[in-house]
Tab-separated table of C-alpha atoms and ligand atoms in Angstrom:
chain	number	residue	atom	x	y	z
A	1	UNK	CA	-16.673	-25.341	-196.723
A	2	UNK	CA	-14.207	-28.226	-196.642
A	3	UNK	CA	-11.807	-26.321	-194.366
A	4	UNK	CA	-14.540	-25.456	-191.914
A	5	UNK	CA	-15.855	-28.989	-191.864
A	6	UNK	CA	-12.416	-30.297	-190.909
A	7	UNK	CA	-11.499	-27.669	-188.311
A	8	UNK	CA	-14.863	-26.973	-186.718
A	9	UNK	CA	-17.394	-29.687	-187.509
A	10	UNK	CA	-19.854	-28.282	-184.960
A	11	UNK	CA	-20.131	-24.898	-186.665
A	12	UNK	CA	-20.089	-26.578	-190.059
A	13	UNK	CA	-23.056	-28.668	-188.955
A	14	UNK	CA	-24.930	-25.662	-187.600
A	15	UNK	CA	-24.487	-23.878	-190.950
A	16	UNK	CA	-25.533	-26.954	-192.894
A	17	UNK	CA	-28.623	-27.331	-190.712
A	18	UNK	CA	-29.483	-23.638	-191.004
A	19	UNK	CA	-29.215	-23.868	-194.805
A	20	UNK	CA	-31.544	-26.867	-194.708
A	21	UNK	CA	-33.945	-25.060	-192.370
A	22	UNK	CA	-34.153	-22.080	-194.722
A	23	UNK	CA	-34.803	-24.432	-197.632
A	24	UNK	CA	-37.296	-26.720	-195.886
A	25	UNK	CA	-39.519	-24.226	-194.033
A	26	UNK	CA	-41.835	-21.446	-195.134
A	27	UNK	CA	-40.295	-18.154	-194.057
A	28	UNK	CA	-42.892	-15.496	-193.341
A	29	UNK	CA	-40.947	-13.245	-190.978
A	30	UNK	CA	-41.503	-9.810	-192.522
A	31	UNK	CA	-37.990	-8.546	-191.794
A	32	UNK	CA	-36.160	-11.502	-193.327
A	33	UNK	CA	-35.153	-12.389	-196.849
A	34	UNK	CA	-32.798	-14.684	-198.773
A	35	UNK	CA	-29.837	-12.817	-200.127
A	36	UNK	CA	-28.194	-13.703	-203.437
A	37	UNK	CA	-25.196	-15.944	-204.084
A	38	UNK	CA	-23.266	-12.879	-205.303
A	39	UNK	CA	-23.844	-11.131	-201.984
A	40	UNK	CA	-22.931	-14.244	-200.012
A	41	UNK	CA	-19.683	-14.413	-201.996
A	42	UNK	CA	-18.830	-10.776	-201.268
A	43	UNK	CA	-19.608	-11.032	-197.558
A	44	UNK	CA	-17.492	-14.139	-197.084
A	45	UNK	CA	-14.506	-12.602	-198.896
A	46	UNK	CA	-11.070	-11.581	-197.642
A	47	UNK	CA	-12.275	-8.004	-197.224
A	48	UNK	CA	-13.186	-9.094	-193.694
A	49	UNK	CA	-9.448	-8.930	-192.928
A	50	UNK	CA	-9.032	-5.243	-193.596
A	51	UNK	CA	-9.020	-2.421	-191.059
A	52	UNK	CA	-10.134	0.828	-192.701
A	53	UNK	CA	-11.047	3.324	-189.971
A	54	UNK	CA	-11.880	6.611	-191.640
A	55	UNK	CA	-13.423	7.176	-195.053
A	56	UNK	CA	-12.239	6.511	-198.640
A	57	UNK	CA	-9.040	8.474	-199.303
A	58	UNK	CA	-8.720	9.440	-195.598
A	59	UNK	CA	-7.962	6.272	-193.666
A	60	UNK	CA	-5.975	5.601	-190.514
A	61	UNK	CA	-4.449	2.467	-192.012
A	62	UNK	CA	-2.329	1.674	-195.058
A	63	UNK	CA	-3.318	-0.753	-197.791
A	64	UNK	CA	-6.808	0.599	-198.237
A	65	UNK	CA	-6.745	1.123	-202.009
A	66	UNK	CA	-9.127	-1.725	-202.841
A	67	UNK	CA	-11.495	-1.372	-199.922
A	68	UNK	CA	-11.651	2.328	-200.823
A	69	UNK	CA	-12.788	1.296	-204.270
A	70	UNK	CA	-15.514	-0.927	-202.772
A	71	UNK	CA	-16.731	1.758	-200.367
A	72	UNK	CA	-16.774	4.441	-203.080
A	73	UNK	CA	-18.840	2.187	-205.329
A	74	UNK	CA	-21.153	1.415	-202.435
A	75	UNK	CA	-21.694	5.114	-201.665
A	76	UNK	CA	-22.271	6.064	-205.296
A	77	UNK	CA	-24.747	3.226	-205.830
A	78	UNK	CA	-26.662	4.001	-202.614
A	79	UNK	CA	-26.946	7.647	-203.705
A	80	UNK	CA	-28.115	6.653	-207.167
A	81	UNK	CA	-30.610	4.055	-205.935
A	82	UNK	CA	-32.286	6.414	-203.486
A	83	UNK	CA	-31.456	9.750	-205.185
A	84	UNK	CA	-29.715	10.877	-202.023
A	85	UNK	CA	-27.313	13.783	-201.574
A	86	UNK	CA	-25.067	11.882	-199.163
A	87	UNK	CA	-24.734	8.279	-198.036
A	88	UNK	CA	-22.817	6.786	-195.147
A	89	UNK	CA	-22.558	3.044	-195.741
A	90	UNK	CA	-20.594	2.150	-192.601
A	91	UNK	CA	-23.295	1.521	-189.946
A	92	UNK	CA	-23.184	-2.121	-188.925
A	93	UNK	CA	-26.966	-2.237	-188.468
A	94	UNK	CA	-30.184	-0.236	-188.482
A	95	UNK	CA	-29.866	0.462	-184.766
A	96	UNK	CA	-26.325	1.801	-185.270
A	97	UNK	CA	-27.601	3.975	-188.120
A	98	UNK	CA	-30.326	5.392	-185.872
A	99	UNK	CA	-27.869	5.906	-183.025
A	100	UNK	CA	-25.529	7.887	-185.278
A	101	UNK	CA	-28.379	10.152	-186.401
A	102	UNK	CA	-29.518	10.737	-182.801
A	103	UNK	CA	-25.978	11.712	-181.802
A	104	UNK	CA	-25.435	13.845	-184.924
A	105	UNK	CA	-28.719	15.737	-184.716
A	106	UNK	CA	-29.437	15.997	-180.998
A	107	UNK	CA	-27.963	16.721	-177.610
A	108	UNK	CA	-28.490	14.281	-174.748
A	109	UNK	CA	-31.907	14.913	-173.203
A	110	UNK	CA	-33.461	16.485	-176.321
A	111	UNK	CA	-37.052	15.634	-177.113
A	112	UNK	CA	-37.953	13.264	-179.942
A	113	UNK	CA	-41.408	12.256	-181.141
A	114	UNK	CA	-41.487	8.648	-182.354
A	115	UNK	CA	-43.894	5.785	-182.911
A	116	UNK	CA	-44.686	3.812	-179.799
A	117	UNK	CA	-43.157	0.322	-179.720
A	118	UNK	CA	-46.570	-1.113	-178.840
A	119	UNK	CA	-48.038	0.483	-181.982
A	120	UNK	CA	-45.356	-0.852	-184.325
A	121	UNK	CA	-42.306	1.317	-183.595
A	122	UNK	CA	-38.795	-0.035	-183.059
A	123	UNK	CA	-36.558	-0.497	-180.015
A	124	UNK	CA	-34.143	2.160	-181.274
A	125	UNK	CA	-37.000	4.678	-181.540
A	126	UNK	CA	-37.186	5.298	-177.808
A	127	UNK	CA	-37.594	2.065	-175.856
A	128	UNK	CA	-36.668	2.778	-172.260
A	129	UNK	CA	-33.909	0.159	-172.126
A	130	UNK	CA	-32.421	1.231	-175.482
A	131	UNK	CA	-29.911	4.087	-175.901
A	132	UNK	CA	-32.699	6.132	-177.493
A	133	UNK	CA	-34.963	5.916	-174.459
A	134	UNK	CA	-32.151	6.176	-171.933
A	135	UNK	CA	-30.426	9.286	-173.236
A	136	UNK	CA	-33.248	11.167	-174.962
A	137	UNK	CA	-36.690	12.336	-173.966
A	138	UNK	CA	-38.876	10.323	-176.311
A	139	UNK	CA	-42.567	11.151	-176.576
A	140	UNK	CA	-44.494	8.320	-178.236
A	141	UNK	CA	-47.261	8.677	-180.803
A	142	UNK	CA	-49.678	5.859	-181.569
A	143	UNK	CA	-52.336	4.976	-184.104
A	144	UNK	CA	-55.954	5.950	-184.581
A	145	UNK	CA	-58.212	3.567	-182.659
A	146	UNK	CA	-60.696	3.737	-185.516
A	147	UNK	CA	-58.467	3.133	-188.541
A	148	UNK	CA	-55.432	1.567	-186.843
A	149	UNK	CA	-53.409	3.859	-189.091
A	150	UNK	CA	-51.233	6.875	-188.326
A	151	UNK	CA	-53.222	9.804	-187.011
A	152	UNK	CA	-51.409	12.832	-188.415
A	153	UNK	CA	-53.619	15.296	-186.498
A	154	UNK	CA	-52.636	13.636	-183.236
A	155	UNK	CA	-48.956	13.688	-184.238
A	156	UNK	CA	-49.244	17.401	-185.036
A	157	UNK	CA	-50.959	18.080	-181.692
A	158	UNK	CA	-48.204	16.198	-179.823
A	159	UNK	CA	-45.546	18.030	-181.817
A	160	UNK	CA	-47.059	21.388	-180.876
A	161	UNK	CA	-47.299	20.385	-177.233
A	162	UNK	CA	-43.819	18.881	-176.802
A	163	UNK	CA	-41.809	20.848	-179.411
A	164	UNK	CA	-39.495	17.952	-180.316
A	165	UNK	CA	-36.144	18.626	-181.917
A	166	UNK	CA	-36.678	15.589	-184.148
A	167	UNK	CA	-39.655	13.562	-185.318
A	168	UNK	CA	-39.116	9.951	-186.276
A	169	UNK	CA	-41.288	8.221	-188.875
A	170	UNK	CA	-41.215	4.529	-189.704
A	171	UNK	CA	-41.563	1.314	-187.765
A	172	UNK	CA	-41.362	-2.444	-187.728
A	173	UNK	CA	-44.976	-3.498	-187.915
A	174	UNK	CA	-46.861	-0.809	-189.801
A	175	UNK	CA	-48.549	-2.287	-192.882
A	176	UNK	CA	-49.743	0.947	-194.495
A	177	UNK	CA	-48.213	3.658	-196.683
A	178	UNK	CA	-46.592	6.392	-194.617
A	179	UNK	CA	-47.347	9.937	-195.750
A	180	UNK	CA	-43.906	11.512	-195.504
A	181	UNK	CA	-45.212	14.821	-196.877
A	182	UNK	CA	-47.495	15.120	-193.856
A	183	UNK	CA	-44.586	14.333	-191.547
A	184	UNK	CA	-42.527	17.032	-193.293
A	185	UNK	CA	-45.289	19.601	-192.805
A	186	UNK	CA	-45.575	18.723	-189.119
A	187	UNK	CA	-41.813	19.049	-188.707
A	188	UNK	CA	-41.833	22.416	-190.463
A	189	UNK	CA	-44.609	23.688	-188.223
A	190	UNK	CA	-42.624	23.021	-185.072
A	191	UNK	CA	-39.099	23.417	-186.453
A	192	UNK	CA	-38.101	19.757	-185.990
A	193	UNK	CA	-35.763	17.562	-187.996
A	194	UNK	CA	-37.361	14.613	-189.766
A	195	UNK	CA	-35.717	11.206	-189.414
A	196	UNK	CA	-37.290	8.402	-191.430
A	197	UNK	CA	-36.360	4.827	-190.597
A	198	UNK	CA	-37.372	3.057	-193.813
A	199	UNK	CA	-35.743	-0.275	-192.924
A	200	UNK	CA	-38.821	-2.354	-193.679
A	201	UNK	CA	-39.853	-0.641	-196.893
A	202	UNK	CA	-36.459	0.258	-198.412
A	203	UNK	CA	-36.880	-2.184	-201.328
A	204	UNK	CA	-40.274	-0.678	-202.112
A	205	UNK	CA	-38.869	2.850	-201.885
A	206	UNK	CA	-35.898	1.954	-204.122
A	207	UNK	CA	-38.273	0.781	-206.838
A	208	UNK	CA	-40.808	3.591	-206.541
A	209	UNK	CA	-43.509	1.355	-205.060
A	210	UNK	CA	-43.693	3.364	-201.839
A	211	UNK	CA	-43.262	7.169	-201.775
A	212	UNK	CA	-39.671	8.074	-200.989
A	213	UNK	CA	-38.792	9.960	-197.821
A	214	UNK	CA	-35.362	10.889	-199.204
A	215	UNK	CA	-36.244	14.248	-200.797
A	216	UNK	CA	-38.216	15.271	-197.706
A	217	UNK	CA	-36.278	14.189	-194.649
A	218	UNK	CA	-33.012	15.530	-193.295
A	219	UNK	CA	-32.059	11.962	-192.336
A	220	UNK	CA	-33.118	8.548	-193.618
A	221	UNK	CA	-31.873	5.286	-192.140
A	222	UNK	CA	-32.332	1.765	-193.349
A	223	UNK	CA	-31.194	-1.772	-192.902
A	224	UNK	CA	-30.135	-3.579	-196.054
A	225	UNK	CA	-31.395	-7.114	-195.458
A	226	UNK	CA	-35.183	-6.812	-195.372
A	227	UNK	CA	-37.053	-5.912	-198.580
A	228	UNK	CA	-33.702	-4.675	-199.970
A	229	UNK	CA	-32.463	-8.297	-199.871
A	230	UNK	CA	-28.835	-7.454	-199.160
A	231	UNK	CA	-26.460	-8.445	-196.367
A	232	UNK	CA	-27.372	-7.786	-192.705
A	233	UNK	CA	-26.317	-4.166	-192.230
A	234	UNK	CA	-27.296	-0.473	-192.144
A	235	UNK	CA	-27.020	2.780	-194.112
A	236	UNK	CA	-27.669	6.470	-193.474
A	237	UNK	CA	-28.788	8.880	-196.191
A	238	UNK	CA	-28.855	12.591	-195.491
A	239	UNK	CA	-28.835	16.069	-196.954
A	240	UNK	CA	-25.411	17.291	-198.061
A	241	UNK	CA	-25.250	19.895	-195.294
A	242	UNK	CA	-25.365	17.152	-192.627
A	243	UNK	CA	-22.791	14.918	-194.325
A	244	UNK	CA	-19.873	15.821	-192.083
A	245	UNK	CA	-21.886	15.562	-188.876
A	246	UNK	CA	-23.247	12.148	-189.842
A	247	UNK	CA	-19.856	10.813	-190.915
A	248	UNK	CA	-18.255	11.970	-187.652
A	249	UNK	CA	-21.102	10.499	-185.617
A	250	UNK	CA	-20.572	7.079	-187.238
A	251	UNK	CA	-16.757	7.171	-187.073
A	252	UNK	CA	-15.243	7.955	-184.623
A	253	UNK	CA	-18.537	8.634	-182.815
A	254	UNK	CA	-20.005	5.185	-182.334
A	255	UNK	CA	-17.997	2.761	-184.475
A	256	UNK	CA	-14.387	1.842	-185.134
A	257	UNK	CA	-13.364	-0.111	-188.214
A	258	UNK	CA	-16.107	-0.559	-190.774
A	259	UNK	CA	-16.893	-4.104	-191.952
A	260	UNK	CA	-15.399	-3.873	-195.423
A	261	UNK	CA	-16.709	-7.284	-196.516
A	262	UNK	CA	-20.221	-6.126	-195.625
A	263	UNK	CA	-19.712	-2.824	-197.428
A	264	UNK	CA	-18.622	-4.743	-200.538
A	265	UNK	CA	-21.750	-6.893	-200.199
A	266	UNK	CA	-23.942	-3.791	-199.772
A	267	UNK	CA	-22.440	-2.406	-202.993
A	268	UNK	CA	-23.523	-5.587	-204.784
A	269	UNK	CA	-26.962	-5.315	-203.193
A	270	UNK	CA	-27.431	-1.757	-204.510
A	271	UNK	CA	-26.241	-2.761	-207.989
A	272	UNK	CA	-28.773	-5.591	-208.072
A	273	UNK	CA	-31.525	-3.341	-206.711
A	274	UNK	CA	-30.969	-1.005	-209.661
A	275	UNK	CA	-31.871	-3.787	-212.114
A	276	UNK	CA	-35.343	-4.023	-213.668
A	277	UNK	CA	-35.852	-7.521	-212.258
A	278	UNK	CA	-35.697	-6.099	-208.727
A	279	UNK	CA	-38.743	-3.933	-209.409
A	280	UNK	CA	-40.616	-6.947	-210.771
A	281	UNK	CA	-39.720	-8.784	-207.573
A	282	UNK	CA	-40.951	-5.944	-205.336
A	283	UNK	CA	-44.232	-5.754	-207.274
A	284	UNK	CA	-44.778	-9.446	-206.622
A	285	UNK	CA	-43.956	-8.955	-202.914
A	286	UNK	CA	-46.850	-6.478	-202.748
A	287	UNK	CA	-49.236	-8.652	-204.760
A	288	UNK	CA	-48.413	-11.621	-202.528
A	289	UNK	CA	-48.962	-9.664	-199.296
A	290	UNK	CA	-52.373	-8.483	-200.521
A	291	UNK	CA	-53.328	-11.986	-201.612
A	292	UNK	CA	-52.296	-13.466	-198.266
A	293	UNK	CA	-54.281	-10.787	-196.407
A	294	UNK	CA	-57.384	-11.408	-198.521
A	295	UNK	CA	-57.119	-15.189	-198.227
A	296	UNK	CA	-56.751	-15.020	-194.439
A	297	UNK	CA	-59.574	-12.559	-193.998
A	298	UNK	CA	-61.830	-14.809	-196.110
A	299	UNK	CA	-61.051	-17.510	-193.557
A	300	UNK	CA	-62.234	-15.287	-190.735
A	301	UNK	CA	-59.021	-13.632	-189.562
A	302	UNK	CA	-59.178	-9.923	-188.883
A	303	UNK	CA	-56.360	-8.093	-190.621
A	304	UNK	CA	-55.230	-5.008	-188.710
A	305	UNK	CA	-56.193	-1.795	-190.581
A	306	UNK	CA	-58.253	-3.971	-192.964
A	307	UNK	CA	-55.327	-4.825	-195.183
A	308	UNK	CA	-51.866	-3.856	-196.307
A	309	UNK	CA	-50.090	-1.508	-198.726
A	310	UNK	CA	-46.711	-3.059	-198.084
A	311	UNK	CA	-44.887	-6.364	-197.723
A	312	UNK	CA	-46.378	-7.141	-194.307
A	313	UNK	CA	-49.674	-7.741	-192.589
A	314	UNK	CA	-50.768	-8.064	-188.995
A	315	UNK	CA	-53.251	-10.765	-188.089
A	316	UNK	CA	-55.479	-10.171	-185.070
A	317	UNK	CA	-56.014	-13.393	-183.125
A	318	UNK	CA	-58.396	-11.887	-180.592
A	319	UNK	CA	-61.331	-14.263	-180.233
A	320	UNK	CA	-59.366	-17.219	-181.598
A	321	UNK	CA	-58.473	-18.458	-178.128
A	322	UNK	CA	-54.787	-18.349	-178.995
A	323	UNK	CA	-52.067	-15.844	-178.102
A	324	UNK	CA	-49.586	-14.668	-180.714
A	325	UNK	CA	-46.900	-16.566	-178.804
A	326	UNK	CA	-48.781	-19.872	-178.947
A	327	UNK	CA	-49.800	-19.368	-182.562
A	328	UNK	CA	-46.218	-18.646	-183.649
A	329	UNK	CA	-44.963	-21.661	-181.761
A	330	UNK	CA	-47.511	-24.107	-183.171
A	331	UNK	CA	-46.894	-22.789	-186.712
A	332	UNK	CA	-43.193	-23.255	-186.151
A	333	UNK	CA	-43.813	-26.905	-185.330
A	334	UNK	CA	-45.506	-27.172	-188.725
A	335	UNK	CA	-42.439	-25.556	-190.370
A	336	UNK	CA	-44.155	-22.223	-191.007
A	337	UNK	CA	-41.986	-19.468	-189.527
A	338	UNK	CA	-43.691	-16.266	-188.385
A	339	UNK	CA	-43.380	-13.941	-185.419
A	340	UNK	CA	-45.796	-13.000	-182.691
A	341	UNK	CA	-46.594	-9.308	-182.667
A	342	UNK	CA	-48.547	-6.802	-180.658
A	343	UNK	CA	-51.570	-5.449	-182.470
A	344	UNK	CA	-52.661	-1.815	-181.963
A	345	UNK	CA	-54.204	-1.343	-178.487
A	346	UNK	CA	-53.265	-4.910	-177.581
A	347	UNK	CA	-54.408	-5.930	-174.112
A	348	UNK	CA	-51.723	-8.590	-173.854
A	349	UNK	CA	-48.049	-8.182	-172.993
A	350	UNK	CA	-45.337	-7.947	-175.648
A	351	UNK	CA	-44.286	-11.438	-174.592
A	352	UNK	CA	-47.702	-12.993	-175.264
A	353	UNK	CA	-49.353	-10.617	-177.798
A	354	UNK	CA	-52.651	-10.979	-179.648
A	355	UNK	CA	-51.226	-10.985	-183.139
A	356	UNK	CA	-48.969	-12.389	-185.786
A	357	UNK	CA	-46.850	-10.432	-188.239
A	358	UNK	CA	-46.523	-12.012	-191.661
A	359	UNK	CA	-44.386	-10.810	-194.547
A	360	UNK	CA	-43.864	-11.956	-198.113
A	361	UNK	CA	-40.325	-10.805	-199.136
A	362	UNK	CA	-38.614	-14.149	-198.460
A	363	UNK	CA	-41.157	-16.449	-200.074
A	364	UNK	CA	-41.383	-14.130	-203.079
A	365	UNK	CA	-37.621	-14.462	-203.501
A	366	UNK	CA	-38.189	-18.224	-203.777
A	367	UNK	CA	-40.561	-17.537	-206.668
A	368	UNK	CA	-43.876	-18.028	-204.892
A	369	UNK	CA	-46.920	-16.204	-206.215
A	370	UNK	CA	-50.642	-15.752	-205.493
A	371	UNK	CA	-51.518	-19.484	-205.762
A	372	UNK	CA	-48.935	-20.317	-203.115
A	373	UNK	CA	-50.157	-17.482	-200.855
A	374	UNK	CA	-53.675	-18.950	-200.946
A	375	UNK	CA	-52.316	-22.389	-200.154
A	376	UNK	CA	-50.267	-20.990	-197.260
A	377	UNK	CA	-53.318	-19.187	-195.851
A	378	UNK	CA	-55.125	-22.540	-195.832
A	379	UNK	CA	-52.206	-24.256	-194.084
A	380	UNK	CA	-52.023	-21.507	-191.450
A	381	UNK	CA	-55.757	-21.765	-190.880
A	382	UNK	CA	-55.625	-25.566	-190.624
A	383	UNK	CA	-53.018	-25.324	-187.882
A	384	UNK	CA	-54.586	-22.455	-185.951
A	385	UNK	CA	-58.024	-24.096	-186.007
A	386	UNK	CA	-56.658	-27.276	-184.438
A	387	UNK	CA	-53.419	-26.278	-182.722
A	388	UNK	CA	-53.140	-29.469	-180.697
A	389	UNK	CA	-54.205	-31.975	-183.329
A	390	UNK	CA	-51.292	-34.237	-184.249
A	391	UNK	CA	-52.882	-35.477	-187.469
A	392	UNK	CA	-53.341	-31.920	-188.742
A	393	UNK	CA	-49.785	-31.089	-187.754
A	394	UNK	CA	-48.436	-34.061	-189.696
A	395	UNK	CA	-50.499	-33.314	-192.777
A	396	UNK	CA	-49.583	-29.591	-192.808
A	397	UNK	CA	-45.930	-30.479	-192.385
A	398	UNK	CA	-46.170	-32.762	-195.385
A	399	UNK	CA	-47.825	-29.996	-197.459
A	400	UNK	CA	-45.119	-27.529	-196.400
A	401	UNK	CA	-42.457	-30.007	-197.467
A	402	UNK	CA	-44.062	-30.455	-200.870
A	403	UNK	CA	-44.532	-26.724	-201.378
A	404	UNK	CA	-41.011	-25.810	-200.274
A	405	UNK	CA	-39.649	-28.596	-202.477
A	406	UNK	CA	-41.168	-26.942	-205.539
A	407	UNK	CA	-39.224	-23.729	-204.864
A	408	UNK	CA	-35.718	-24.875	-203.941
A	409	UNK	CA	-33.415	-22.448	-202.203
A	410	UNK	CA	-29.605	-22.439	-202.239
A	411	UNK	CA	-29.789	-25.823	-203.951
A	412	UNK	CA	-26.156	-25.758	-205.055
A	413	UNK	CA	-24.954	-24.716	-201.593
A	414	UNK	CA	-26.834	-27.596	-200.038
A	415	UNK	CA	-25.412	-30.019	-202.560
A	416	UNK	CA	-21.915	-28.723	-201.979
A	417	UNK	CA	-22.267	-28.843	-198.189
A	418	UNK	CA	-23.418	-32.425	-198.284
A	419	UNK	CA	-20.651	-33.374	-200.708
A	420	UNK	CA	-17.628	-32.200	-198.678
B	1	DSN	N1	-36.112	-6.611	-185.655
B	1	DSN	C1	-36.569	-6.076	-186.911
B	1	DSN	C2	-37.910	-6.585	-187.291
B	1	DSN	O1	-38.141	-7.764	-187.144
B	1	DSN	O2	-38.739	-5.836	-187.764
B	1	DSN	C3	-36.511	-4.615	-186.936
B	1	DSN	O3	-35.203	-4.215	-186.861
C-alpha cells in the first residue's frame, strides 16, 4: 500500500491498525470471519472501475466482456455449490438480497411471518424501522419457552391465523438446526412462499453439515462473509420460474451497477468453498462451537437451548450480575471480541441484553481447535468473574497475546504494511 501511505496516511494507518487488531485479538463475533488472500486480491482489483448495469450478455454499458466472464463464473459456481436452479450474485448485502425477494414475491402491505428480532431474527425480517417492517405486515413468531427452540406447532397456528403470503425462516442468533422440511409443510398448508435467509449457516449448508433449504424453498438468501468466508456481500438463490422476477427486482428494482470486484471475489469464494479443505474447516467450526459451549457450561454459564448445532452459541448471563453490554465491553478490554445479544424472553432491552453471542468461524480459520476453545472459555470466565479487577485484566490480556501469537493472521500483509 505504498501509494495509499503517501497520499492518505490517515487511512493507511487505520487499515494498518485494523490489520493488527484482527491479528492481536480473539475474534468471537459469530457473523465475522477472515477471508483469504485470494479474495482480498480479487476485491481490491480494477474490476471496481467497471459499470455493468444489467446481466452478463445484456448490459447497458460497453466493455463488459471480462466482467461478464467473472459474473458468469460466479453464477455457475453458486449454482453448483448450493445445487440451485438460479442464482443472482448482484445483491450488495444480505439485506439487499432480502429486500429484492420481498419486492419480487410480495405487494406492499402483504403479510409475512418471520422470526421476531428479540428471539434471534434479523432487522430485514420485519423490524419496524426497516423497509421490511415499514412496507409489509410482518407477524413475528418466537421460540418455545421450554426448549428455547423453534416451535413449529406455534408457527403453523400463526400461519393458519394470519395466512401470510410468505414465511421467512432463518435468523442471526439461532444456534440450532432449522427444520426446513417442517417450514415447507407449513407453507404448503397455507399456500405461502418460503424464504430462507441462511446467511449465518451458508458455509455449513454448502458442505452438507446443515440440511439445505435450497431444494425446498422458493427463495434462499445469504451473505457471503460469515461461515462462507468470502467478501462482504449477498446472493439470492431461487427456483427457475422466479429467475426473471428476482433479477428484475435486484436490477433495476433496488440496485444500479453491481460491484464487479465483489462479484469476482464471490466467484473465488465459491470456488474455494467447493474444495475438500473447506468441509474440513466447517467440521472444525462445529466441533469448536460445541467444545466452547461445553467448557463454558462446565464453568457455570447457562447456554441457551442447552447447546448448539451450529457455529454459534448464546450465553445467558442472568444471575451473573452483568448485562450483555457490560460483559462485551469488559471482554473487549481484554482483547476478546464478542457481541452482546438478547436471549429468548430477555427482560432487558436490546441495548443492554442478558446475553452474549459467541461464534467460532473466525478463530477456526486461524487454525484454533478444541484445546484453544477450552483455554478461551477459561479466559472469558476469568474476566467475567472479576470484571473490574485490573490484575486479572492484565493477565488475561497477556494470555490472549500469547494465544493469538501462536496463530498468526495476515502475517505477510502486516510485514508488508510495516515495511512501506
Ligand atoms: N449483523 C449480522 C449479524 O451479526 O448476525 C446479521 O446480518
